[in-house]
Tab-separated table of C-alpha atoms in Angstrom:
chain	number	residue	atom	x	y	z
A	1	UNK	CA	114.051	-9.375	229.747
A	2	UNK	CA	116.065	-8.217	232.762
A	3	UNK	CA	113.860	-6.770	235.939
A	4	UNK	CA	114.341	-3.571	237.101
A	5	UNK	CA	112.587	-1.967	240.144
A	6	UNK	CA	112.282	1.270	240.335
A	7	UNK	CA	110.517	3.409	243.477
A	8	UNK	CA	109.255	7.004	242.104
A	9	UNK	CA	109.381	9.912	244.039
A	10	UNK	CA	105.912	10.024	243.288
A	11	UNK	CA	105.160	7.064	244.792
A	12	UNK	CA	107.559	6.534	247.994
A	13	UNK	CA	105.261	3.684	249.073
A	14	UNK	CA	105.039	1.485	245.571
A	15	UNK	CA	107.674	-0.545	243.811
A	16	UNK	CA	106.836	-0.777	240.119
A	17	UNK	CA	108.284	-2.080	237.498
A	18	UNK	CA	110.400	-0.024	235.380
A	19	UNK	CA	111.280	-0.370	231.418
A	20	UNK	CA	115.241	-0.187	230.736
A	21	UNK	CA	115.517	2.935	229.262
A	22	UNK	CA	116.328	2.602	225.411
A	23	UNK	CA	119.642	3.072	223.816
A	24	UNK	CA	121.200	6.561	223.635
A	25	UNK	CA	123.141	8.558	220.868
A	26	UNK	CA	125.499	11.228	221.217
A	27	UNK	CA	125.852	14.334	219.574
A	28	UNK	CA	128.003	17.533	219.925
A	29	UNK	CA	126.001	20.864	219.574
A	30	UNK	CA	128.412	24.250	220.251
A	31	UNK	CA	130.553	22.227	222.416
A	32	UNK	CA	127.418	20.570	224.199
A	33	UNK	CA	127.293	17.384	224.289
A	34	UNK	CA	123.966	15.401	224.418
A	35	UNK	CA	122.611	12.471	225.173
A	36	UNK	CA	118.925	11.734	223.291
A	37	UNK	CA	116.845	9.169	222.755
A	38	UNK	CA	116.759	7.324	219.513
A	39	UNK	CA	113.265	7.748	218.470
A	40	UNK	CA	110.690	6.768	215.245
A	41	UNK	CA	107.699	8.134	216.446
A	42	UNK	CA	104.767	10.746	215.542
A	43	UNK	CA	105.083	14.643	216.551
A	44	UNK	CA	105.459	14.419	220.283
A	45	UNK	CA	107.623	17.951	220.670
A	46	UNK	CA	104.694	19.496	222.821
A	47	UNK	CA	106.153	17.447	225.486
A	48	UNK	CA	109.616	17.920	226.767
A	49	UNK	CA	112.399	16.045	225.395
A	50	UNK	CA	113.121	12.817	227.353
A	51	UNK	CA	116.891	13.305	227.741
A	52	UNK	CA	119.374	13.386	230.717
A	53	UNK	CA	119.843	16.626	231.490
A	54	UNK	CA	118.577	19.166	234.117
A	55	UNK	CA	115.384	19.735	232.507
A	56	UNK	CA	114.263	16.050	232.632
A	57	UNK	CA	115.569	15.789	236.247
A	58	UNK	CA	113.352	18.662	237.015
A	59	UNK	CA	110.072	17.213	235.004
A	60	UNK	CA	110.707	13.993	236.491
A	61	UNK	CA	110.229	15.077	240.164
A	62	UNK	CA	106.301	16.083	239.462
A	63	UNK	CA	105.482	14.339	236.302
A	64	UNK	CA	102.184	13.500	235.379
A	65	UNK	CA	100.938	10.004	236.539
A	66	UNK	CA	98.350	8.007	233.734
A	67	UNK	CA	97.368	4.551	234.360
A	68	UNK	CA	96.227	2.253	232.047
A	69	UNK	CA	94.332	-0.478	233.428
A	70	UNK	CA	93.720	-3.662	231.973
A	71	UNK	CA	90.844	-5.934	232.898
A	72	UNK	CA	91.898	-9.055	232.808
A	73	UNK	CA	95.282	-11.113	231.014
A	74	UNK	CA	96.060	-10.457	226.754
A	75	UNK	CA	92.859	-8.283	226.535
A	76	UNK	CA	92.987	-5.907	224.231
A	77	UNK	CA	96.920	-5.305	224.544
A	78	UNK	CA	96.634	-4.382	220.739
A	79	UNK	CA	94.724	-1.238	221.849
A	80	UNK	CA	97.275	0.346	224.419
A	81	UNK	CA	99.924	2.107	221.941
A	82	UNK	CA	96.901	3.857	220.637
A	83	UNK	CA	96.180	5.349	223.454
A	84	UNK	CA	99.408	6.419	224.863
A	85	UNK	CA	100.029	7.683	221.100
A	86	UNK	CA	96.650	9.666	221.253
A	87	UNK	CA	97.783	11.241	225.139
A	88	UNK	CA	101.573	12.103	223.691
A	89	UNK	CA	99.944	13.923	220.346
A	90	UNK	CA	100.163	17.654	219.775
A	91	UNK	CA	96.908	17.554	218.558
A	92	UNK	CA	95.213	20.334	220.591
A	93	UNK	CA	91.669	19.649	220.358
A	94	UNK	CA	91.923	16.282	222.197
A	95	UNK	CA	89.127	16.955	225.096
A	96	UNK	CA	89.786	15.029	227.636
A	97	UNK	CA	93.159	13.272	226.461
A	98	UNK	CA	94.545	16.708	226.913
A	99	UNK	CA	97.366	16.814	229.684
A	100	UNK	CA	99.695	19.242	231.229
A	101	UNK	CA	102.378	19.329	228.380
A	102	UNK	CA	105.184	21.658	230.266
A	103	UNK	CA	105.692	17.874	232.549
A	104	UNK	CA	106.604	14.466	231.454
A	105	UNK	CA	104.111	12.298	231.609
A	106	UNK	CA	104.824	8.437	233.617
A	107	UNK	CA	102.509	5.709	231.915
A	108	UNK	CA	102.234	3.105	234.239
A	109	UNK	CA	100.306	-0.316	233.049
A	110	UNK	CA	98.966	-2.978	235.407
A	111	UNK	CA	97.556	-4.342	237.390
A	112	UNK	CA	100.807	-6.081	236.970
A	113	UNK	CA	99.632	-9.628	237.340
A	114	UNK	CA	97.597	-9.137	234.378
A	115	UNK	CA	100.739	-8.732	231.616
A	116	UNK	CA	102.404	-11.128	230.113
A	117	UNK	CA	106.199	-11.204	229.609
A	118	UNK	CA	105.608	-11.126	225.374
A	119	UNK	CA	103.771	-7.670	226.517
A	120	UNK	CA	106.123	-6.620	228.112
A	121	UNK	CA	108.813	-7.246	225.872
A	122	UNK	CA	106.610	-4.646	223.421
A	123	UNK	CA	105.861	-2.537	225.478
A	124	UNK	CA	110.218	-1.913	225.901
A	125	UNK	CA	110.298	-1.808	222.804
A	126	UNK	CA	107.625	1.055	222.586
A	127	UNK	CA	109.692	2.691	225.304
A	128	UNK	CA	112.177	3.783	222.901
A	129	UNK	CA	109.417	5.877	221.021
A	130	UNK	CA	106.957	7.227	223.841
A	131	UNK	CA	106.824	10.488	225.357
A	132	UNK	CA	107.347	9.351	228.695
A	133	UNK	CA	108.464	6.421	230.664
A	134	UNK	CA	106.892	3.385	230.571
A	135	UNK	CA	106.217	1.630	234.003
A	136	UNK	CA	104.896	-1.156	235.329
A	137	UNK	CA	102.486	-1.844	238.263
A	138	UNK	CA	99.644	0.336	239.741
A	139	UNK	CA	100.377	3.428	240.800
A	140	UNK	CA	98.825	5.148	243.789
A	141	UNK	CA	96.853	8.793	242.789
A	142	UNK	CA	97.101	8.896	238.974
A	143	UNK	CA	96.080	12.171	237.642
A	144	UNK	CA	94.409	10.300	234.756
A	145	UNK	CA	93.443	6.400	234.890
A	146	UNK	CA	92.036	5.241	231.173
A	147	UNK	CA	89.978	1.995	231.999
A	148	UNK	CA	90.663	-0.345	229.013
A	149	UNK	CA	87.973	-2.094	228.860
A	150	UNK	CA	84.521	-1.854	229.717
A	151	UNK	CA	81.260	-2.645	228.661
A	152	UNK	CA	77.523	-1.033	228.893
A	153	UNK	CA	76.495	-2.992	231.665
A	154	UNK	CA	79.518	-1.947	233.907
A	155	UNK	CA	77.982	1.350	234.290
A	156	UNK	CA	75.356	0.281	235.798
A	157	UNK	CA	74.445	1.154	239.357
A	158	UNK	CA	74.075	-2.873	239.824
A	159	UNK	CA	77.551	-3.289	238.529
A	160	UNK	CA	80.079	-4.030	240.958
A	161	UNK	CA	82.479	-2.207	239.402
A	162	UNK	CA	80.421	1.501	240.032
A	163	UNK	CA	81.516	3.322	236.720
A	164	UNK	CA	78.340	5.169	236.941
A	165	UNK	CA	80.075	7.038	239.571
A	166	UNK	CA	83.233	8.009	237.824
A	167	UNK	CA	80.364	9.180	234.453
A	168	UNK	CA	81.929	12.767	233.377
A	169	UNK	CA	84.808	12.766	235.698
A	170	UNK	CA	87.727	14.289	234.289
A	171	UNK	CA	90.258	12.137	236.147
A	172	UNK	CA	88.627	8.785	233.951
A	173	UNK	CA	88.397	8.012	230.852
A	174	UNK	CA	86.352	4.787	229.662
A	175	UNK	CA	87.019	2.762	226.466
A	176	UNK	CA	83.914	0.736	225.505
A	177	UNK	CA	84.046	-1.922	223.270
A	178	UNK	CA	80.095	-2.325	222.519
A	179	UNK	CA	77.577	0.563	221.154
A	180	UNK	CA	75.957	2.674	224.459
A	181	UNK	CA	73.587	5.008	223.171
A	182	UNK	CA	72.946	6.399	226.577
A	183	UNK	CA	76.506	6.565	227.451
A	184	UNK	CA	77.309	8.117	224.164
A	185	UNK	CA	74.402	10.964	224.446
A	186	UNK	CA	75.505	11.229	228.707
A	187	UNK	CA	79.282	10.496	229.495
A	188	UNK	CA	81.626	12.977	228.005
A	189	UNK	CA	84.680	10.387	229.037
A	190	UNK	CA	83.457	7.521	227.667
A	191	UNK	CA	84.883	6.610	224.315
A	192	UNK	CA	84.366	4.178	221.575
A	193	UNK	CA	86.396	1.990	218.920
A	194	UNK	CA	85.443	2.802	215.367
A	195	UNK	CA	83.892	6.298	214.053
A	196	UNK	CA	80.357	5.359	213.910
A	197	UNK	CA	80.100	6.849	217.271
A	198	UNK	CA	80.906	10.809	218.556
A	199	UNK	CA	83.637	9.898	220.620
A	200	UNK	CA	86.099	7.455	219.505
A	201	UNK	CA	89.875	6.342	219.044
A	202	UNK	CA	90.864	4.004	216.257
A	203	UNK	CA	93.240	1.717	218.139
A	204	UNK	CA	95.110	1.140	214.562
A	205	UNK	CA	98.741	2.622	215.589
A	206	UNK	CA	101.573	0.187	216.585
A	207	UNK	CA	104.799	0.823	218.004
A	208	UNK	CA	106.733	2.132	214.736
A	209	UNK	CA	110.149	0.161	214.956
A	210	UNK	CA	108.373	-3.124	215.390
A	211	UNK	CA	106.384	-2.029	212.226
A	212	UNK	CA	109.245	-1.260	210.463
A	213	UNK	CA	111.440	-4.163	211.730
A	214	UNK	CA	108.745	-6.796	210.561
A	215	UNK	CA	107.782	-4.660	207.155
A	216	UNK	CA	107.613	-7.676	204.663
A	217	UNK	CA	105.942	-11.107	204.751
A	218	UNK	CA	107.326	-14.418	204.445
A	219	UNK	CA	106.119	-14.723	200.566
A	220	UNK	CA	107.762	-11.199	199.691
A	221	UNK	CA	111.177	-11.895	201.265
A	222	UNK	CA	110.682	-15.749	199.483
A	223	UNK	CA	108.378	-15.463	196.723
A	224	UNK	CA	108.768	-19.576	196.480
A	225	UNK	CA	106.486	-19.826	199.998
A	226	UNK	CA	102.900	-19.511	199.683
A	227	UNK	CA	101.252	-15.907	200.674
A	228	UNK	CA	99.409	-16.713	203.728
A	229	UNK	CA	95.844	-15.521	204.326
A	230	UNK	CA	95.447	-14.720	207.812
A	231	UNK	CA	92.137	-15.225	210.317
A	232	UNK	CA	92.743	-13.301	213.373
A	233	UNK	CA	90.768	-14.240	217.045
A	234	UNK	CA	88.308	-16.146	217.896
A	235	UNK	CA	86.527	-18.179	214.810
A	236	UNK	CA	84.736	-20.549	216.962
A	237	UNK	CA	81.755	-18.236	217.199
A	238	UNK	CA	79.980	-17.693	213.506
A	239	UNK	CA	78.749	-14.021	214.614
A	240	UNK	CA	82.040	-12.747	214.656
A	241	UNK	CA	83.964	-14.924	211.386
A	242	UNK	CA	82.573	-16.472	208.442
A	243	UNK	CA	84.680	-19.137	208.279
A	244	UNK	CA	82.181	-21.007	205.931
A	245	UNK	CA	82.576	-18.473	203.472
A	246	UNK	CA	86.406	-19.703	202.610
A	247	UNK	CA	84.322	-23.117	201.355
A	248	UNK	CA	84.487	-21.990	197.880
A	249	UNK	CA	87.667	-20.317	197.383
A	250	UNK	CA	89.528	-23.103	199.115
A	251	UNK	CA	87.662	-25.450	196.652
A	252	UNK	CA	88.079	-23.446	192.965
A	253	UNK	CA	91.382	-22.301	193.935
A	254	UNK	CA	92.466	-25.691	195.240
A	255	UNK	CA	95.616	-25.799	192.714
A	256	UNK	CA	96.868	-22.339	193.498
A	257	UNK	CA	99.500	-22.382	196.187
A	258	UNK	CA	98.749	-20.644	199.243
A	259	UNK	CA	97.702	-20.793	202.904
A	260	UNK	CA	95.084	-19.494	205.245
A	261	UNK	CA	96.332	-19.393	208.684
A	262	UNK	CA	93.998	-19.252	211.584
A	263	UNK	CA	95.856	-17.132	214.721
A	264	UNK	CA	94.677	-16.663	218.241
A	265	UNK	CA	91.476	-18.971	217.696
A	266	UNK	CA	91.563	-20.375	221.599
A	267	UNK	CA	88.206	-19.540	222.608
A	268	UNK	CA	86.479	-20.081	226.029
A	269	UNK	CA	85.874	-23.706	227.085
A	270	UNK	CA	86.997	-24.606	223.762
A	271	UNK	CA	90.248	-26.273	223.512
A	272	UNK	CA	92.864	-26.219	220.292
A	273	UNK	CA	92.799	-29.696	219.648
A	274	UNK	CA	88.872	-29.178	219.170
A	275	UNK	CA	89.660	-26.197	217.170
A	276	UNK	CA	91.951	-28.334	215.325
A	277	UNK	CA	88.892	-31.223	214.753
A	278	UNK	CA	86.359	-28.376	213.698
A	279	UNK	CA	88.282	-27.018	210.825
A	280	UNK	CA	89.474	-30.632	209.738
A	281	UNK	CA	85.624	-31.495	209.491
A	282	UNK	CA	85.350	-28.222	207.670
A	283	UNK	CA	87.415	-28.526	204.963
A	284	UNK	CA	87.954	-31.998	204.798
A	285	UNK	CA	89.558	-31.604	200.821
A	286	UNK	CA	91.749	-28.408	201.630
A	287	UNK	CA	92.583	-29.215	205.112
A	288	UNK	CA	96.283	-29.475	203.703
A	289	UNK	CA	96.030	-25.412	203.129
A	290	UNK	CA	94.604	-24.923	206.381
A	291	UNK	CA	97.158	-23.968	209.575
A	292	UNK	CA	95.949	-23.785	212.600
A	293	UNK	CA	98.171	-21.644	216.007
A	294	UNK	CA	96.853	-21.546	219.101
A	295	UNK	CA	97.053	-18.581	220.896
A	296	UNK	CA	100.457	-17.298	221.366
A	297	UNK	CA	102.068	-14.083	223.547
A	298	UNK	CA	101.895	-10.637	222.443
A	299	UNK	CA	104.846	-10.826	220.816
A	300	UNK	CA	105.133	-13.944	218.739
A	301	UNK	CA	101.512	-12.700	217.486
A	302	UNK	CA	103.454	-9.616	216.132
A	303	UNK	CA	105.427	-11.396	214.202
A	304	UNK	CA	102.906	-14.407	212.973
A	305	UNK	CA	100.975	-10.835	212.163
A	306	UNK	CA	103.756	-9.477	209.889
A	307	UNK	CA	104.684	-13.183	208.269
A	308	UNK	CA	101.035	-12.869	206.531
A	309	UNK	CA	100.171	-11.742	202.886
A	310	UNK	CA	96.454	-10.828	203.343
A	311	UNK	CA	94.386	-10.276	207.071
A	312	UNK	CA	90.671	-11.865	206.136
A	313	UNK	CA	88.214	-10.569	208.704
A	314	UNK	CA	85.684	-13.005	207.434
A	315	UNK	CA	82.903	-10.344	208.008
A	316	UNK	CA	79.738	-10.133	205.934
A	317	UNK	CA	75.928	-9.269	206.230
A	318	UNK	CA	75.042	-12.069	208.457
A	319	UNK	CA	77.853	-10.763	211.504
A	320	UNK	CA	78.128	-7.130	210.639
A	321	UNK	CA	75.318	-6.162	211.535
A	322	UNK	CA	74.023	-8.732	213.931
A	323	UNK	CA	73.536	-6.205	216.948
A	324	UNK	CA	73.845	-8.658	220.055
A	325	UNK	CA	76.796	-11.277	219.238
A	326	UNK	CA	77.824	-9.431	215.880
A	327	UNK	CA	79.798	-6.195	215.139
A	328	UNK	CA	76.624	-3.564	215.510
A	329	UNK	CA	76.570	-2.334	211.887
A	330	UNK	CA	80.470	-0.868	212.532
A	331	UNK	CA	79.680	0.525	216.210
A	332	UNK	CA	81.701	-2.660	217.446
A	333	UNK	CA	85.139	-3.185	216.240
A	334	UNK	CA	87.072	-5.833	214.675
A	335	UNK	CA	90.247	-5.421	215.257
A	336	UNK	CA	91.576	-7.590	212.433
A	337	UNK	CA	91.421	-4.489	210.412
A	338	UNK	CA	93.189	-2.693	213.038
A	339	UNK	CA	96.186	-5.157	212.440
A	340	UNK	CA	95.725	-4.726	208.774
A	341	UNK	CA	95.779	-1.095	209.005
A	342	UNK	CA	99.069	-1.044	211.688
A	343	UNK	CA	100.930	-3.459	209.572
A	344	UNK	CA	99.874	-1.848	206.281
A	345	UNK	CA	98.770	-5.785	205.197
A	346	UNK	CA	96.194	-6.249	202.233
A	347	UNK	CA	92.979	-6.789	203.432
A	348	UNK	CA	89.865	-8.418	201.680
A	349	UNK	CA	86.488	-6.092	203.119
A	350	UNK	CA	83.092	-6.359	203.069
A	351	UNK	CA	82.564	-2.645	201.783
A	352	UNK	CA	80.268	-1.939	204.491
A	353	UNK	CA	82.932	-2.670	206.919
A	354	UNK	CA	85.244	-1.021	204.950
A	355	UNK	CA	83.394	2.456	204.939
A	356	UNK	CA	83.279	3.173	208.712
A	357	UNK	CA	87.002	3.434	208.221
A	358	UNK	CA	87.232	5.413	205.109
A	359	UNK	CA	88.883	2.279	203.365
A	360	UNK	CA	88.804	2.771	199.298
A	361	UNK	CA	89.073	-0.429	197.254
A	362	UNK	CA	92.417	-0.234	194.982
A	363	UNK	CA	92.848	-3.930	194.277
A	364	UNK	CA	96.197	-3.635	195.531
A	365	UNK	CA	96.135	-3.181	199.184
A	366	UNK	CA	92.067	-3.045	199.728
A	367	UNK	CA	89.894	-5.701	198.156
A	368	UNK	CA	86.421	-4.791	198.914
A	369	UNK	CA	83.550	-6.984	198.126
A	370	UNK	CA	79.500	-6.738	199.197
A	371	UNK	CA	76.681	-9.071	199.242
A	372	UNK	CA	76.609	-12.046	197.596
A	373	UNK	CA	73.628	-12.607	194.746
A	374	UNK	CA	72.266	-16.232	192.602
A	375	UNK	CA	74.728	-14.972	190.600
A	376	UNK	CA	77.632	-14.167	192.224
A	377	UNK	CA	79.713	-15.368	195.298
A	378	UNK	CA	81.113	-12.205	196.298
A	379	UNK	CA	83.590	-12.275	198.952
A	380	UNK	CA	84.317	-15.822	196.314
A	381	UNK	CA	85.412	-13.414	193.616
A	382	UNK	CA	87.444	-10.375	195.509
A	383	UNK	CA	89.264	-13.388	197.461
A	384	UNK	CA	90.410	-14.474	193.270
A	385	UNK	CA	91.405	-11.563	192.723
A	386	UNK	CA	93.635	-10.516	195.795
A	387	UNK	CA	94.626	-13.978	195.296
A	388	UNK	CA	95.710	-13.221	191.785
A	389	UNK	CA	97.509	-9.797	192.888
A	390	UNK	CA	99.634	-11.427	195.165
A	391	UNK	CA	100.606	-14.314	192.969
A	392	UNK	CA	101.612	-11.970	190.233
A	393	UNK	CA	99.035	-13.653	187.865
């Protein structure tokens, strides 16, 4: 991707790093002509239109500043569209998201030592459909900074990073990632990933043309290649996949042709080839169903998302609601259903799970399953029959 630098107005005394504006169109309106962007996106008309004319000159000389912040390298990039999708809504009742509609809003994303070049090359993407410019880098006096990641113990006054201070101040708002009952009863600007809390964003939307561009797997555009059955993050740690509960499907269903891929499984201290090793030992008699990619950039993962058939969260009793190292009985998320839900994939769900979303079982898209009994496997039996769906059996 070719570098621009761009120096605001806004900010005289930062270079940042500005996404190439997207293609334009033309069109001819009573001997007007115009120049507009080409967009896909969700109702954004509260905002004005990002065009080159007057009116944009004018918005961009006082525009509103937002800064996403990122904590650390490929965390949580997945999240980001959500939020600059929720900021760019016309939904009125939006609390705190709520900004100044009548000027165009800047996002700037950084620090910028903390994105990756595959991020990037989304996030350009993205450009086309936002209601603002995208920018790289930190800028100097947002008007709104959402922190993208933080935990309960950040906000404590022991905390070096002192997000106690910033509790209820409009000019913040916090995204936490584990349950806070304090925070949640206390901090009007602290928000939360999944509906079992009062304030919360389902991170689940995904820039729309990369959507679109990557709509069908590998097994619908060649039904010869096996469906692939995808395991998304970290698997090295049993309290957030079941791995061991692929045992028996892998075992009855060893003649059917199909794969389960494991994506993004590098996990700290942990290297692939010892990833590799643990699921060889695992499944010793399916191994040759098994594939294993180490983590890759934000967007190669796109498109390893969209090759897949069916995401597996491999959640269950024993993780979902394990309250330390688990998934908090649906107050923490797992964002493999996120993906799922973006990338409109078939998912396999243990119901629980699948109820903080609203997720109905239809055996064509949602295959739900709940605990397993001495006489039934039962995440064993919904995997058969998603299995059967997409084989066309």
């Amino acid at each position: 991707m070719t570098k621009n630098f761009f120096k605001s107005n806004y900010e005289s005394e930062i270079v940042s790093h500005l996404i190439p504006r997207p293609e334009n169109k033309t069109v001819t309106t009573n001997g007007t002509e115009l120049l507009f962007y080409d967009t896909m996106k969700t109702d954004y008309s509260c905002f004005p239109p990002r065009r080159h004319t007057q009116m944009q000159q004018q918005n961009n000389e006082n525009p509103t500043i937002i800064y996403l912040e990122t904590a650390y390298v490929n965390l949580h990039y997945e999240t980001y569209y959500s939020f600059i999708d929720r900021i760019c809504s016309c939904d009125s009742e939006k609390d705190v998201w709520t900004i100044n509609t009548n000027r165009l809003p800047h996002f700037y994303i950084g620090p910028e030592e903390y994105l990756t070049s595959g991020f990037e090359s989304v996030l350009q993407e993205y450009n086309t459909t936002t209601c603002g410019p995208i920018f790289f880098g930190t800028p100097k006096d947002p008007q709104l900074t959402v922190v993208t990641t933080s935990y309960p113990s950040d906000f404590e006054p022991s905390s070096k990073r002192q997000y106690h201070k910033k509790i209820n101040d409009p000019r913040y708002i916090f995204i936490c990632h584990e349950d806070a009952p304090s925070l949640e009863e206390n901090a009007s600007n602290v928000f939360f990933l999944t509906p079992r809390h009062n304030r919360y964003i389902i991170p689940s939307f995904f820039p729309p043309a990369l959507v679109q561009k990557h709509s069908k797997s590998t097994h619908e555009r060649h039904p010869k290649k096996p469906p692939i059955f995808l395991v998304l993050g970290s698997f090295n740690n049993r309290y957030r996949r079941n791995v061991e509960s692929l045992m028996y499907p892998l075992m009855h269903y060893r003649d059917k042709n199909f794969t389960v891929r494991f994506l993004g499984g590098s996990a700290e201290n942990v290297s692939n080839d010892k990833l590799t090793q643990k699921l060889h030992a695992q499944f010793p008699e399916d191994y040759h169903k098994i594939e294993f990619l180490p983590r890759t950039d934000t967007d190669e993962f796109m498109v390893r998302v969209a090759e897949s058939d069916v995401i597996l969260p491999l959640v269950d009793v024993g993780n979902f609601n394990h309250y330390k190292n688990g998934y908090q009985g649906g107050k923490k998320l797992t964002s493999s259903v996120m993906w799922g839900l973006g990338f409109h994939k078939k998912m396999i769900l243990y119901r629980p799970l699948a109820e903080v979303f609203g997720i109905q079982e239809d055996n064509t898209t949602y295959f739900l399953h709940g605990d397993s009994t001495a006489h039934i496997a039962a995440f064993f039996e919904a995997f058969g029959r998603c299995l059967d769906h997409v084989l066309g059996n």
